[in-house]
mmCIF file of C-alpha atoms in Angstrom:
data_model
loop_
_atom_site.group_PDB
_atom_site.id
_atom_site.type_symbol
_atom_site.label_atom_id
_atom_site.label_comp_id
_atom_site.label_asym_id
_atom_site.label_seq_id
_atom_site.Cartn_x
_atom_site.Cartn_y
_atom_site.Cartn_z
ATOM 1 C CA MET A 1 -38.589 75.987 59.916
ATOM 2 C CA LYS A 2 -39.666 73.490 57.254
ATOM 3 C CA VAL A 3 -41.923 71.760 59.747
ATOM 4 C CA LEU A 4 -43.620 75.069 60.588
ATOM 5 C CA ILE A 5 -44.382 75.691 56.912
ATOM 6 C CA TYR A 6 -45.801 72.157 56.600
ATOM 7 C CA GLY A 7 -48.060 72.927 59.557
ATOM 8 C CA LEU A 8 -49.229 76.216 58.067
ATOM 9 C CA VAL A 9 -49.925 74.800 54.595
ATOM 10 C CA THR A 10 -51.713 71.737 55.997
ATOM 11 C CA GLY A 11 -53.838 73.989 58.191
ATOM 12 C CA ILE A 12 -54.721 76.289 55.272
ATOM 13 C CA PHE A 13 -55.980 73.338 53.209
ATOM 14 C CA PHE A 14 -57.898 71.889 56.149
ATOM 15 C CA GLY A 15 -59.399 75.269 57.056
ATOM 16 C CA PHE A 16 -60.371 75.810 53.417
ATOM 17 C CA PHE A 17 -62.220 72.484 53.265
ATOM 18 C CA LEU A 18 -63.797 72.976 56.702
ATOM 19 C CA GLN A 19 -65.207 76.288 55.481
ATOM 20 C CA LYS A 20 -66.407 74.755 52.194
ATOM 21 C CA GLY A 21 -68.128 71.982 54.128
ATOM 22 C CA ARG A 22 -69.827 74.686 56.299
ATOM 23 C CA VAL A 23 -68.908 72.770 59.424
ATOM 24 C CA LEU A 24 -67.306 75.747 61.183
ATOM 25 C CA ARG A 25 -70.657 77.204 62.185
ATOM 26 C CA TYR A 26 -72.315 77.119 65.566
ATOM 27 C CA ASP A 27 -75.616 76.249 63.882
ATOM 28 C CA LYS A 28 -74.067 73.158 62.274
ATOM 29 C CA GLN A 29 -72.321 71.993 65.444
ATOM 30 C CA LEU A 30 -75.409 72.471 67.617
ATOM 31 C CA GLY A 31 -77.477 71.067 64.753
ATOM 32 C CA ALA A 32 -75.619 67.780 65.148
ATOM 33 C CA LEU A 33 -75.899 67.821 68.943
ATOM 34 C CA ARG A 34 -79.648 68.495 68.614
ATOM 35 C CA LEU A 35 -79.836 65.646 66.063
ATOM 36 C CA ILE A 36 -81.415 67.856 63.413
ATOM 37 C CA ASP A 37 -78.488 68.439 60.999
ATOM 38 C CA MET A 38 -75.759 65.841 60.567
ATOM 39 C CA THR A 39 -73.446 67.945 58.364
ATOM 40 C CA ILE A 40 -70.493 67.776 60.764
ATOM 41 C CA VAL A 41 -70.914 64.036 61.264
ATOM 42 C CA LYS A 42 -70.907 63.504 57.478
ATOM 43 C CA PHE A 43 -67.776 65.623 57.183
ATOM 44 C CA MET A 44 -65.930 63.952 60.073
ATOM 45 C CA LEU A 45 -66.772 60.410 59.021
ATOM 46 C CA SER A 46 -65.706 61.122 55.419
ATOM 47 C CA THR A 47 -62.372 62.445 56.675
ATOM 48 C CA VAL A 48 -61.929 59.440 58.963
ATOM 49 C CA LEU A 49 -62.751 56.895 56.233
ATOM 50 C CA VAL A 50 -60.305 58.367 53.711
ATOM 51 C CA GLY A 51 -57.727 58.847 56.462
ATOM 52 C CA MET A 52 -58.151 55.280 57.713
ATOM 53 C CA VAL A 53 -57.650 53.653 54.315
ATOM 54 C CA GLY A 54 -54.776 55.968 53.347
ATOM 55 C CA VAL A 55 -52.892 55.783 56.616
ATOM 56 C CA TYR A 56 -53.122 51.981 56.841
ATOM 57 C CA ILE A 57 -52.011 51.499 53.221
ATOM 58 C CA LEU A 58 -48.993 53.732 53.878
ATOM 59 C CA LYS A 59 -48.325 51.916 57.138
ATOM 60 C CA ASP A 60 -48.334 48.534 55.389
ATOM 61 C CA LEU A 61 -45.869 49.962 52.845
ATOM 62 C CA GLY A 62 -43.669 51.025 55.754
ATOM 63 C CA LEU A 63 -43.944 54.698 54.821
ATOM 64 C CA VAL A 64 -45.555 56.032 57.989
ATOM 65 C CA THR A 65 -45.699 55.216 61.686
ATOM 66 C CA LEU A 66 -48.873 55.468 63.716
ATOM 67 C CA SER A 67 -49.212 57.926 66.577
ATOM 68 C CA VAL A 68 -51.855 56.362 68.807
ATOM 69 C CA LYS A 69 -52.984 58.227 71.913
ATOM 70 C CA PRO A 70 -53.072 56.172 75.120
ATOM 71 C CA THR A 71 -56.319 54.660 76.310
ATOM 72 C CA ASN A 72 -56.812 55.934 79.857
ATOM 73 C CA LEU A 73 -60.397 54.909 80.478
ATOM 74 C CA ALA A 74 -61.286 57.342 83.275
ATOM 75 C CA ALA A 75 -59.531 60.308 81.676
ATOM 76 C CA ASN A 76 -60.913 59.580 78.191
ATOM 77 C CA ILE A 77 -64.460 59.169 79.501
ATOM 78 C CA ILE A 78 -64.592 61.931 82.143
ATOM 79 C CA GLY A 79 -62.546 64.341 80.016
ATOM 80 C CA GLY A 80 -64.632 63.469 76.971
ATOM 81 C CA LEU A 81 -67.908 64.167 78.778
ATOM 82 C CA ILE A 82 -66.566 67.445 80.200
ATOM 83 C CA PHE A 83 -65.378 68.467 76.742
ATOM 84 C CA GLY A 84 -68.769 67.593 75.286
ATOM 85 C CA ALA A 85 -70.598 69.703 77.859
ATOM 86 C CA GLY A 86 -68.375 72.705 77.143
ATOM 87 C CA TRP A 87 -68.660 72.126 73.400
ATOM 88 C CA GLY A 88 -72.464 72.209 73.689
ATOM 89 C CA LEU A 89 -72.225 75.619 75.371
ATOM 90 C CA LEU A 90 -69.636 77.092 73.031
ATOM 91 C CA GLY A 91 -70.717 75.503 69.751
ATOM 92 C CA TYR A 92 -67.154 75.345 68.420
ATOM 93 C CA CYS A 93 -64.327 72.904 69.093
ATOM 94 C CA PRO A 94 -60.664 74.005 69.401
ATOM 95 C CA GLY A 95 -59.843 73.686 65.693
ATOM 96 C CA THR A 96 -63.145 75.047 64.439
ATOM 97 C CA SER A 97 -63.041 78.072 66.767
ATOM 98 C CA ALA A 98 -59.991 79.301 64.810
ATOM 99 C CA GLY A 99 -61.788 78.539 61.552
ATOM 100 C CA ALA A 100 -65.042 80.182 62.670
ATOM 101 C CA PHE A 101 -63.131 83.375 63.435
ATOM 102 C CA GLY A 102 -61.639 83.135 59.937
ATOM 103 C CA GLU A 103 -65.103 83.348 58.373
ATOM 104 C CA GLY A 104 -66.121 86.247 60.613
ATOM 105 C CA ARG A 105 -68.189 84.494 63.272
ATOM 106 C CA TRP A 106 -66.443 86.458 65.963
ATOM 107 C CA ASP A 107 -68.276 85.035 68.983
ATOM 108 C CA SER A 108 -65.632 82.311 68.512
ATOM 109 C CA LEU A 109 -63.138 84.815 69.909
ATOM 110 C CA TRP A 110 -64.720 84.362 73.357
ATOM 111 C CA GLY A 111 -64.192 80.668 72.767
ATOM 112 C CA ILE A 112 -60.516 81.076 71.940
ATOM 113 C CA LEU A 113 -59.980 83.207 75.068
ATOM 114 C CA GLY A 114 -61.912 80.759 77.239
ATOM 115 C CA MET A 115 -59.868 77.857 75.880
ATOM 116 C CA LEU A 116 -56.626 79.591 76.790
ATOM 117 C CA VAL A 117 -57.943 79.979 80.343
ATOM 118 C CA GLY A 118 -59.127 76.361 80.438
ATOM 119 C CA ALA A 119 -55.686 75.199 79.279
ATOM 120 C CA ALA A 120 -53.978 77.301 81.969
ATOM 121 C CA ILE A 121 -56.272 75.884 84.663
ATOM 122 C CA PHE A 122 -55.546 72.338 83.471
ATOM 123 C CA ALA A 123 -51.805 72.997 83.689
ATOM 124 C CA GLU A 124 -52.283 74.120 87.316
ATOM 125 C CA VAL A 125 -54.157 71.002 88.438
ATOM 126 C CA TYR A 126 -52.239 68.532 86.237
ATOM 127 C CA PRO A 127 -49.991 67.232 89.074
ATOM 128 C CA THR A 128 -53.088 66.169 91.043
ATOM 129 C CA LEU A 129 -54.785 64.611 88.014
ATOM 130 C CA LYS A 130 -51.610 62.796 87.022
ATOM 131 C CA THR A 131 -51.606 60.781 90.231
ATOM 132 C CA SER A 132 -55.376 60.213 90.274
ATOM 133 C CA ILE A 133 -57.777 60.161 87.302
ATOM 134 C CA LEU A 134 -55.001 59.744 84.753
ATOM 135 C CA THR A 135 -53.904 56.484 86.394
ATOM 136 C CA TRP A 136 -57.360 54.845 86.427
ATOM 137 C CA GLY A 137 -57.862 52.215 83.751
ATOM 138 C CA THR A 138 -54.709 52.712 81.696
ATOM 139 C CA PHE A 139 -54.210 50.350 78.769
ATOM 140 C CA GLY A 140 -51.471 52.064 76.775
ATOM 141 C CA ASN A 141 -51.535 52.968 73.092
ATOM 142 C CA ILE A 142 -53.984 50.292 71.955
ATOM 143 C CA THR A 143 -55.901 50.036 68.703
ATOM 144 C CA LEU A 144 -59.098 48.149 67.902
ATOM 145 C CA PRO A 145 -57.316 45.488 65.753
ATOM 146 C CA GLN A 146 -54.895 44.800 68.630
ATOM 147 C CA VAL A 147 -57.695 44.400 71.168
ATOM 148 C CA LEU A 148 -59.683 42.105 68.883
ATOM 149 C CA GLY A 149 -56.571 40.236 67.752
ATOM 150 C CA VAL A 150 -57.324 40.676 64.048
ATOM 151 C CA ASN A 151 -55.681 42.338 61.056
ATOM 152 C CA HIS A 152 -56.653 45.983 60.529
ATOM 153 C CA TRP A 153 -58.035 45.156 57.075
ATOM 154 C CA ALA A 154 -60.629 42.958 58.786
ATOM 155 C CA ILE A 155 -61.980 46.071 60.522
ATOM 156 C CA VAL A 156 -61.639 48.844 57.933
ATOM 157 C CA PRO A 157 -64.296 47.382 55.551
ATOM 158 C CA ILE A 158 -66.771 47.080 58.434
ATOM 159 C CA PHE A 159 -66.289 50.778 59.149
ATOM 160 C CA LEU A 160 -66.688 51.645 55.483
ATOM 161 C CA VAL A 161 -69.942 49.722 55.137
ATOM 162 C CA GLY A 162 -71.248 51.002 58.488
ATOM 163 C CA ALA A 163 -70.547 54.601 57.513
ATOM 164 C CA LEU A 164 -72.130 54.207 54.086
ATOM 165 C CA VAL A 165 -75.286 52.765 55.652
ATOM 166 C CA LEU A 166 -75.338 55.687 58.097
ATOM 167 C CA PHE A 167 -74.888 58.190 55.239
ATOM 168 C CA TRP A 168 -77.726 56.539 53.320
ATOM 169 C CA TRP A 169 -79.935 56.793 56.406
ATOM 170 C CA PHE A 170 -79.020 60.482 56.974
ATOM 171 C CA GLU A 171 -79.950 61.308 53.388
ATOM 172 C CA LYS A 172 -83.178 59.309 53.577
ATOM 173 C CA LYS A 173 -84.186 61.162 56.732
ATOM 174 C CA GLY A 174 -83.000 64.504 55.367
ATOM 175 C CA LEU A 175 -80.669 65.090 58.329
ATOM 176 C CA MET B 1 -82.385 81.886 55.696
ATOM 177 C CA ASP B 2 -79.001 82.734 54.331
ATOM 178 C CA PHE B 3 -78.766 82.055 50.613
ATOM 179 C CA ARG B 4 -74.996 82.360 50.656
ATOM 180 C CA GLU B 5 -74.878 79.039 52.464
ATOM 181 C CA ASP B 6 -75.453 77.529 49.048
ATOM 182 C CA ASN B 7 -71.893 78.422 48.084
ATOM 183 C CA GLY B 8 -70.730 75.476 50.146
ATOM 184 C CA TRP B 9 -69.661 72.040 48.986
ATOM 185 C CA SER B 10 -71.091 68.683 49.939
ATOM 186 C CA PRO B 11 -69.798 67.801 53.416
ATOM 187 C CA TYR B 12 -68.911 64.350 52.059
ATOM 188 C CA LEU B 13 -66.647 65.869 49.408
ATOM 189 C CA ALA B 14 -65.088 68.501 51.694
ATOM 190 C CA GLY B 15 -64.619 65.858 54.390
ATOM 191 C CA ALA B 16 -63.055 63.337 52.022
ATOM 192 C CA LEU B 17 -60.646 65.987 50.694
ATOM 193 C CA SER B 18 -59.694 66.765 54.301
ATOM 194 C CA GLY B 19 -58.983 63.047 54.668
ATOM 195 C CA VAL B 20 -56.592 63.292 51.710
ATOM 196 C CA VAL B 21 -54.897 66.253 53.423
ATOM 197 C CA LEU B 22 -54.581 64.172 56.602
ATOM 198 C CA VAL B 23 -52.987 61.264 54.742
ATOM 199 C CA LEU B 24 -50.559 63.565 52.912
ATOM 200 C CA SER B 25 -49.656 65.306 56.167
ATOM 201 C CA VAL B 26 -48.862 61.994 57.844
ATOM 202 C CA TRP B 27 -46.864 60.866 54.811
ATOM 203 C CA ILE B 28 -44.911 64.054 54.106
ATOM 204 C CA ALA B 29 -44.520 65.629 57.537
ATOM 205 C CA GLY B 30 -45.278 62.664 59.806
ATOM 206 C CA LYS B 31 -47.930 64.765 61.552
ATOM 207 C CA PHE B 32 -51.478 63.816 62.546
ATOM 208 C CA PHE B 33 -54.147 66.503 63.000
ATOM 209 C CA GLY B 34 -54.712 67.921 66.465
ATOM 210 C CA ALA B 35 -55.561 71.308 67.915
ATOM 211 C CA SER B 36 -55.994 71.445 71.674
ATOM 212 C CA THR B 37 -52.296 71.151 72.621
ATOM 213 C CA SER B 38 -51.691 74.456 70.832
ATOM 214 C CA PHE B 39 -53.956 76.206 73.323
ATOM 215 C CA VAL B 40 -51.792 74.819 76.146
ATOM 216 C CA ARG B 41 -48.636 76.088 74.447
ATOM 217 C CA SER B 42 -50.254 79.482 73.801
ATOM 218 C CA ALA B 43 -51.430 79.772 77.408
ATOM 219 C CA GLY B 44 -47.876 78.948 78.486
ATOM 220 C CA LEU B 45 -46.420 81.550 76.124
ATOM 221 C CA ILE B 46 -48.736 84.225 77.540
ATOM 222 C CA GLU B 47 -47.971 83.252 81.150
ATOM 223 C CA LYS B 48 -44.264 83.174 80.328
ATOM 224 C CA PHE B 49 -44.461 86.803 79.222
ATOM 225 C CA PHE B 50 -45.576 87.821 82.729
ATOM 226 C CA ASN B 51 -43.767 85.280 84.873
ATOM 227 C CA PRO B 52 -41.196 83.054 83.136
ATOM 228 C CA GLU B 53 -39.846 81.515 86.365
ATOM 229 C CA ARG B 54 -43.252 80.295 87.443
ATOM 230 C CA VAL B 55 -43.946 78.710 84.033
ATOM 231 C CA SER B 56 -40.629 76.868 84.134
ATOM 232 C CA GLN B 57 -41.802 75.159 87.346
ATOM 233 C CA ILE B 58 -45.173 73.966 86.047
ATOM 234 C CA ALA B 59 -44.935 70.253 85.230
ATOM 235 C CA TYR B 60 -47.461 70.298 82.378
ATOM 236 C CA PHE B 61 -45.471 72.934 80.507
ATOM 237 C CA LYS B 62 -42.435 70.648 80.647
ATOM 238 C CA SER B 63 -44.178 68.046 78.497
ATOM 239 C CA LYS B 64 -46.095 70.650 76.426
ATOM 240 C CA VAL B 65 -43.322 73.209 76.034
ATOM 241 C CA PRO B 66 -44.708 76.719 75.378
ATOM 242 C CA LYS B 67 -43.456 77.348 71.850
ATOM 243 C CA ILE B 68 -44.677 77.698 68.279
ATOM 244 C CA GLU B 69 -44.449 74.304 66.554
ATOM 245 C CA TRP B 70 -46.163 72.301 63.780
ATOM 246 C CA GLN B 71 -49.597 72.102 65.365
ATOM 247 C CA TRP B 72 -49.680 75.768 66.358
ATOM 248 C CA MET B 73 -49.043 76.719 62.737
ATOM 249 C CA PHE B 74 -51.671 74.168 61.695
ATOM 250 C CA VAL B 75 -54.314 75.841 63.873
ATOM 251 C CA PHE B 76 -53.273 79.271 62.586
ATOM 252 C CA GLY B 77 -53.517 77.819 59.076
ATOM 253 C CA ILE B 78 -57.115 76.717 59.727
ATOM 254 C CA PHE B 79 -57.928 80.373 60.457
ATOM 255 C CA LEU B 80 -56.215 81.503 57.239
ATOM 256 C CA GLY B 81 -57.731 78.756 55.087
ATOM 257 C CA SER B 82 -61.204 79.577 56.339
ATOM 258 C CA LEU B 83 -60.594 83.296 55.737
ATOM 259 C CA ILE B 84 -59.450 82.625 52.153
ATOM 260 C CA SER B 85 -62.340 80.276 51.409
ATOM 261 C CA SER B 86 -65.019 82.521 52.905
ATOM 262 C CA ILE B 87 -63.809 85.730 51.273
ATOM 263 C CA THR B 88 -63.405 84.188 47.821
ATOM 264 C CA SER B 89 -66.905 82.675 48.007
ATOM 265 C CA SER B 90 -68.547 85.726 49.653
ATOM 266 C CA SER B 91 -69.662 83.613 52.585
ATOM 267 C CA PHE B 92 -67.572 85.657 55.046
ATOM 268 C CA ARG B 93 -69.954 87.268 57.478
ATOM 269 C CA TRP B 94 -68.960 89.457 60.441
ATOM 270 C CA GLN B 95 -71.461 88.070 62.915
ATOM 271 C CA ALA B 96 -71.672 88.495 66.694
ATOM 272 C CA LEU B 97 -74.387 85.933 67.334
ATOM 273 C CA PRO B 98 -75.105 82.610 65.621
ATOM 274 C CA ASP B 99 -78.621 82.510 64.112
ATOM 275 C CA MET B 100 -79.724 79.502 66.142
ATOM 276 C CA TRP B 101 -78.475 81.101 69.366
ATOM 277 C CA GLU B 102 -80.205 84.412 68.625
ATOM 278 C CA ASN B 103 -83.527 82.713 67.886
ATOM 279 C CA ARG B 104 -83.412 80.928 71.221
ATOM 280 C CA PHE B 105 -81.623 83.335 73.583
ATOM 281 C CA GLY B 106 -82.135 86.771 72.061
ATOM 282 C CA THR B 107 -79.768 89.521 70.997
ATOM 283 C CA SER B 108 -77.680 89.995 74.152
ATOM 284 C CA ARG B 109 -74.021 89.807 73.150
ATOM 285 C CA THR B 110 -72.957 89.726 76.788
ATOM 286 C CA LYS B 111 -74.972 86.596 77.447
ATOM 287 C CA ARG B 112 -73.392 84.866 74.441
ATOM 288 C CA ALA B 113 -69.908 86.038 75.446
ATOM 289 C CA ILE B 114 -70.250 84.648 78.983
ATOM 290 C CA VAL B 115 -71.646 81.287 77.899
ATOM 291 C CA ALA B 116 -69.099 80.925 75.077
ATOM 292 C CA PHE B 117 -66.178 81.856 77.335
ATOM 293 C CA LEU B 118 -67.194 79.523 80.164
ATOM 294 C CA GLY B 119 -68.092 76.724 77.758
ATOM 295 C CA ALA B 120 -64.719 77.088 76.069
ATOM 296 C CA ALA B 121 -62.806 76.913 79.356
ATOM 297 C CA VAL B 122 -64.735 73.777 80.346
ATOM 298 C CA ALA B 123 -64.251 72.239 76.888
ATOM 299 C CA MET B 124 -60.516 72.816 76.853
ATOM 300 C CA PHE B 125 -60.101 71.410 80.368
ATOM 301 C CA GLY B 126 -62.010 68.319 79.275
ATOM 302 C CA ALA B 127 -60.038 67.960 76.053
ATOM 303 C CA ARG B 128 -56.719 68.066 77.898
ATOM 304 C CA LEU B 129 -57.960 65.509 80.439
ATOM 305 C CA ALA B 130 -59.237 63.270 77.639
ATOM 306 C CA GLY B 131 -55.905 63.706 75.842
ATOM 307 C CA GLY B 132 -57.307 65.371 72.726
ATOM 308 C CA CYS B 133 -60.158 67.139 70.962
ATOM 309 C CA PRO B 134 -62.353 66.236 67.952
ATOM 310 C CA SER B 135 -59.277 66.685 65.718
ATOM 311 C CA GLY B 136 -56.763 64.629 67.694
ATOM 312 C CA HIS B 137 -59.116 61.962 69.021
ATOM 313 C CA GLY B 138 -62.043 62.274 66.636
ATOM 314 C CA LEU B 139 -60.219 62.427 63.305
ATOM 315 C CA SER B 140 -56.637 61.240 63.846
ATOM 316 C CA GLY B 141 -57.496 58.723 66.559
ATOM 317 C CA SER B 142 -60.478 57.201 64.769
ATOM 318 C CA ALA B 143 -58.574 57.005 61.468
ATOM 319 C CA GLN B 144 -55.869 54.982 63.232
ATOM 320 C CA LEU B 145 -58.513 52.737 64.828
ATOM 321 C CA ALA B 146 -57.316 53.923 68.259
ATOM 322 C CA VAL B 147 -59.492 52.715 71.134
ATOM 323 C CA SER B 148 -59.000 56.058 72.933
ATOM 324 C CA GLY B 149 -60.268 57.902 69.862
ATOM 325 C CA TYR B 150 -63.622 56.110 69.790
ATOM 326 C CA ILE B 151 -64.171 56.338 73.548
ATOM 327 C CA ALA B 152 -63.409 60.067 73.540
ATOM 328 C CA LEU B 153 -65.506 60.737 70.431
ATOM 329 C CA ILE B 154 -68.546 58.957 71.866
ATOM 330 C CA CYS B 155 -68.187 60.903 75.122
ATOM 331 C CA PHE B 156 -67.765 64.227 73.267
ATOM 332 C CA PHE B 157 -71.120 63.675 71.585
ATOM 333 C CA ALA B 158 -72.767 62.267 74.724
ATOM 334 C CA GLY B 159 -71.815 65.341 76.776
ATOM 335 C CA GLY B 160 -72.803 67.659 73.941
ATOM 336 C CA LEU B 161 -76.172 65.968 73.372
ATOM 337 C CA VAL B 162 -77.128 66.410 77.019
ATOM 338 C CA VAL B 163 -76.180 70.109 77.098
ATOM 339 C CA ALA B 164 -77.860 70.793 73.737
ATOM 340 C CA ARG B 165 -81.031 69.204 75.075
ATOM 341 C CA ILE B 166 -80.895 71.323 78.249
ATOM 342 C CA LEU B 167 -80.336 74.498 76.200
ATOM 343 C CA TYR B 168 -82.793 73.884 73.380
ATOM 344 C CA GLY B 169 -85.132 71.189 74.663
ATOM 345 C CA GLY B 170 -86.188 68.308 72.434
ATOM 346 C CA ARG B 171 -86.178 69.537 68.805
#
């Protein structure tokens, strides 16, 4: 029960900030994919940067454990491209479709229904995928520091600087 | 132009605060953000209502058990949080068609419904194959410096860029 309340409260805060950042809108999501409005990229990268620093500090203090998704090259790449194509058509991702409905953009409801169907179809074909695509290029739960053989704090600052340069460029170009 | 858009916050600020929420969630509840698995569980719950025996035999529903858990409440919370934020800032707008869509494809709601529905089904299939969506891979994965997160995120945008270009042309 407690874990359900944590989920709800966390979601409310995240949904609140997503709405404040105006990233729940089709126009913002397609704006990024058309390379004319980088609002969602600014939002996502800011979340990632704060998350990266915070999570790795807590990890070093032994307070949290990572939960790294496996790198399955074929599945990550093919699935990622398929997701991207569908995302371009819908203009919302799974989390933002719920949020978009919350601010009244009710075309997201078609998205939520379509996603339920897509999930059901995936469950049907999963046994076939499990013995094919999902076995191609599997590397386990690897992180960038592991692959490069360096400490994570050697990589985090590079990301920070890279993102700040990107932000500066976005603002300069008015994106 | 919609003047109410000006009620928003800087995406840097709103994004950074979401990062704080992510860190606190990992610390307090041990949970990273994600969303797409909840659609699998929901699909399973709906199918279970009609045919529980069949659902119990589907392998994918054995690893993603159809039930309400942390992430499902998280996704529901996103809906509530957005509702609260939009109503209290008068940016809630009951809208059938996004402005950009309407300018390009006209006022047919049926056309938007079909494209959104099909796009969503394709997107969710892809997300489950990739092992996550922009929340799970894009935010949680990237924040943990996960290789899978960056690969998936790049491919999300690559696929989206191509489709956006087909739909809207260059610029």
